[in-house]
CSV table of C-alpha atoms and ligand atoms in Angstrom, one decimal:
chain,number,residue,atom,x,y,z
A,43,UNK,CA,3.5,-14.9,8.9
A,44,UNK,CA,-0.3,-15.1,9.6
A,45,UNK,CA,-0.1,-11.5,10.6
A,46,UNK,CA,0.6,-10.4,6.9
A,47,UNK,CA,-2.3,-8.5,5.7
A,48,UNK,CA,-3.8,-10.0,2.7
A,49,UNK,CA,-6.8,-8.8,0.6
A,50,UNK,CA,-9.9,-11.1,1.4
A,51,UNK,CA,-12.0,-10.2,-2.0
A,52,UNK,CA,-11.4,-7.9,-4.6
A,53,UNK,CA,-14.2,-6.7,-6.7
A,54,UNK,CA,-14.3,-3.5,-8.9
A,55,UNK,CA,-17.8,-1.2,-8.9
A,56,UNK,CA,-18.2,1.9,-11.6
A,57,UNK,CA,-14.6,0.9,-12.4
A,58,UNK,CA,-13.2,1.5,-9.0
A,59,UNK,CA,-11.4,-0.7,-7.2
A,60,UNK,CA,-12.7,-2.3,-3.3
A,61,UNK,CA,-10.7,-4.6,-1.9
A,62,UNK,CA,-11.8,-6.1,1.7
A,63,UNK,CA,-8.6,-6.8,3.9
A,64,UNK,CA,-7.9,-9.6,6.0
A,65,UNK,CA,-8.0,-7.0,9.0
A,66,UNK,CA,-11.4,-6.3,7.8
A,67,UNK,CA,-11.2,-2.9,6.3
A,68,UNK,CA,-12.9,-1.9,3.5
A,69,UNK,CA,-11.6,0.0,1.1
A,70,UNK,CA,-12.3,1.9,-2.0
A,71,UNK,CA,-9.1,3.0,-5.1
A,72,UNK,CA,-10.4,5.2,-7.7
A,73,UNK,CA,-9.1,3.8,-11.3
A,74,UNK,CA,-7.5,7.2,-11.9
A,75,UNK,CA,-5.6,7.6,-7.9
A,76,UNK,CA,-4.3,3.8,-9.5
A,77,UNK,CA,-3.4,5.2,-13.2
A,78,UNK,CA,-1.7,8.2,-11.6
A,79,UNK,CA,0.3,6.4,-9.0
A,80,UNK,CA,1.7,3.3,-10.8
A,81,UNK,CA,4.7,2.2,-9.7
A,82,UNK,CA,5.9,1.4,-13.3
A,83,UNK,CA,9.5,2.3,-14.7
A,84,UNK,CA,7.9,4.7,-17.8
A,85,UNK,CA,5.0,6.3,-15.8
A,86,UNK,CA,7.5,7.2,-12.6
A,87,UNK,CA,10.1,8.6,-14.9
A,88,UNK,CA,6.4,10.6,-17.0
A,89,UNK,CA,5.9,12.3,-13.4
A,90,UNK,CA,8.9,13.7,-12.5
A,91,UNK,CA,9.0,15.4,-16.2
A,92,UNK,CA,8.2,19.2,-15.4
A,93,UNK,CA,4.7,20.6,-15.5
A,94,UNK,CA,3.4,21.5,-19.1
A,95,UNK,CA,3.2,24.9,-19.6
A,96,UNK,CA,0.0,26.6,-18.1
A,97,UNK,CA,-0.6,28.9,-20.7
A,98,UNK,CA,-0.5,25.9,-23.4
A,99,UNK,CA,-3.6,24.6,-25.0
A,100,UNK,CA,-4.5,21.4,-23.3
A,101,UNK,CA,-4.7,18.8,-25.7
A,102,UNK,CA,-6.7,15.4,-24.6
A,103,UNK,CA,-6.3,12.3,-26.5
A,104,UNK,CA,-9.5,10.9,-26.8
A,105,UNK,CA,-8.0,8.1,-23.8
A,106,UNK,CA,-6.9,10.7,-22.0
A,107,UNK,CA,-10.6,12.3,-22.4
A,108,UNK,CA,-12.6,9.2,-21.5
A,109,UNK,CA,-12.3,8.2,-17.7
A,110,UNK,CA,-10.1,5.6,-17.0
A,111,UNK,CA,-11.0,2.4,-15.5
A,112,UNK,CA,-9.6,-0.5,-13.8
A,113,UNK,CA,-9.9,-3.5,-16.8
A,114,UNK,CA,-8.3,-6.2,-14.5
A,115,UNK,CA,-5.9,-7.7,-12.0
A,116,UNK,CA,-3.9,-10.7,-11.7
A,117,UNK,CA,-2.1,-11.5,-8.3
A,118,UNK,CA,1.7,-12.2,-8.5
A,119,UNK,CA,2.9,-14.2,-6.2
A,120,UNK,CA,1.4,-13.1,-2.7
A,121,UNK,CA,3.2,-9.8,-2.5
A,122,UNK,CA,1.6,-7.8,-5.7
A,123,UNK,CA,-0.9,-7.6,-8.5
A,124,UNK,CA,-0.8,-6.5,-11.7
A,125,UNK,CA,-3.7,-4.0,-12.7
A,126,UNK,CA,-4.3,-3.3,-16.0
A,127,UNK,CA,-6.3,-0.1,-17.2
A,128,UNK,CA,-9.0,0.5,-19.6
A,129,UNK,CA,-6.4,3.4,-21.6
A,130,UNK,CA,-4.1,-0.4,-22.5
A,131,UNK,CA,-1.5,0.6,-20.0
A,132,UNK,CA,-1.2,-2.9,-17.8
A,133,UNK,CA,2.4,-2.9,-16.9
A,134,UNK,CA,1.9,-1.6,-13.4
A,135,UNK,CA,3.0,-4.3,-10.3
A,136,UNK,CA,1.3,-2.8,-7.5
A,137,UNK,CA,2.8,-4.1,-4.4
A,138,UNK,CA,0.5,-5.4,-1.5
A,139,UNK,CA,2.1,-2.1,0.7
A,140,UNK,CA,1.4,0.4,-2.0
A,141,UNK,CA,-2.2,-0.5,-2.0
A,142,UNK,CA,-2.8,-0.6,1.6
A,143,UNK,CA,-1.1,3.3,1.6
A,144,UNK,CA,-2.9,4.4,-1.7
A,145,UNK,CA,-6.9,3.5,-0.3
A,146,UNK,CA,-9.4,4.9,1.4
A,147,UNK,CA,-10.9,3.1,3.8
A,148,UNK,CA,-14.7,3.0,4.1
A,149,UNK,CA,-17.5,1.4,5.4
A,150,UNK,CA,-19.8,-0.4,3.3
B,422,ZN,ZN1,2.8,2.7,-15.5
């Protein structure tokens, strides 16, 4: 299917993620949109835990402190890629759908 859209080039700036489309749009994935919407089995079954309680002290782990950043990527297949995050957490498959839907297109 030549009408599949593919990313052209990935690159990563401040720790973001840009990946140029086959289609020819640009765009931009902040590491921490990534973190919070991986696809994986522990972190979908984290977010539907309820809220922490409001009136509880927050209490930030020095990884959860420091702003998380995209550490690498390794295509699987021609459907996914794997991203793995500066906090160690790398068992994320993001499919080729999920990222079109999770960027934000912009122009260079
Ligand atoms: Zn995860």
């Amino acid at each position: 299917m030549s009408s599949e859209l593919m990313p052209l080039n990935l690159s990563s700036q401040d720790g973001n993620l840009i990946i140029v489309w086959n289609d020819g749009v640009r765009m931009e994935y902040a590491a921490s949109l990534l973190r919070n919407s991986c696809p994986c089995a522990t972190c979908r079954a984290k977010r539907d835990e309820p809220a922490p309680d409001p009136l509880g002290l927050p209490v930030l782990s020095i990884e959860e402190a420091a702003p998380t950043k995209v550490a690498g990527m390794k295509p699987l297949g021609n459907y996914a890629y794997n991203i793995a995050f500066s906090d160690g957490h790398a068992t994320g498959i993001y499919s080729l759908e999920l990222l079109r839907e999770l960027g934000t297109a912009t122009v260079e």
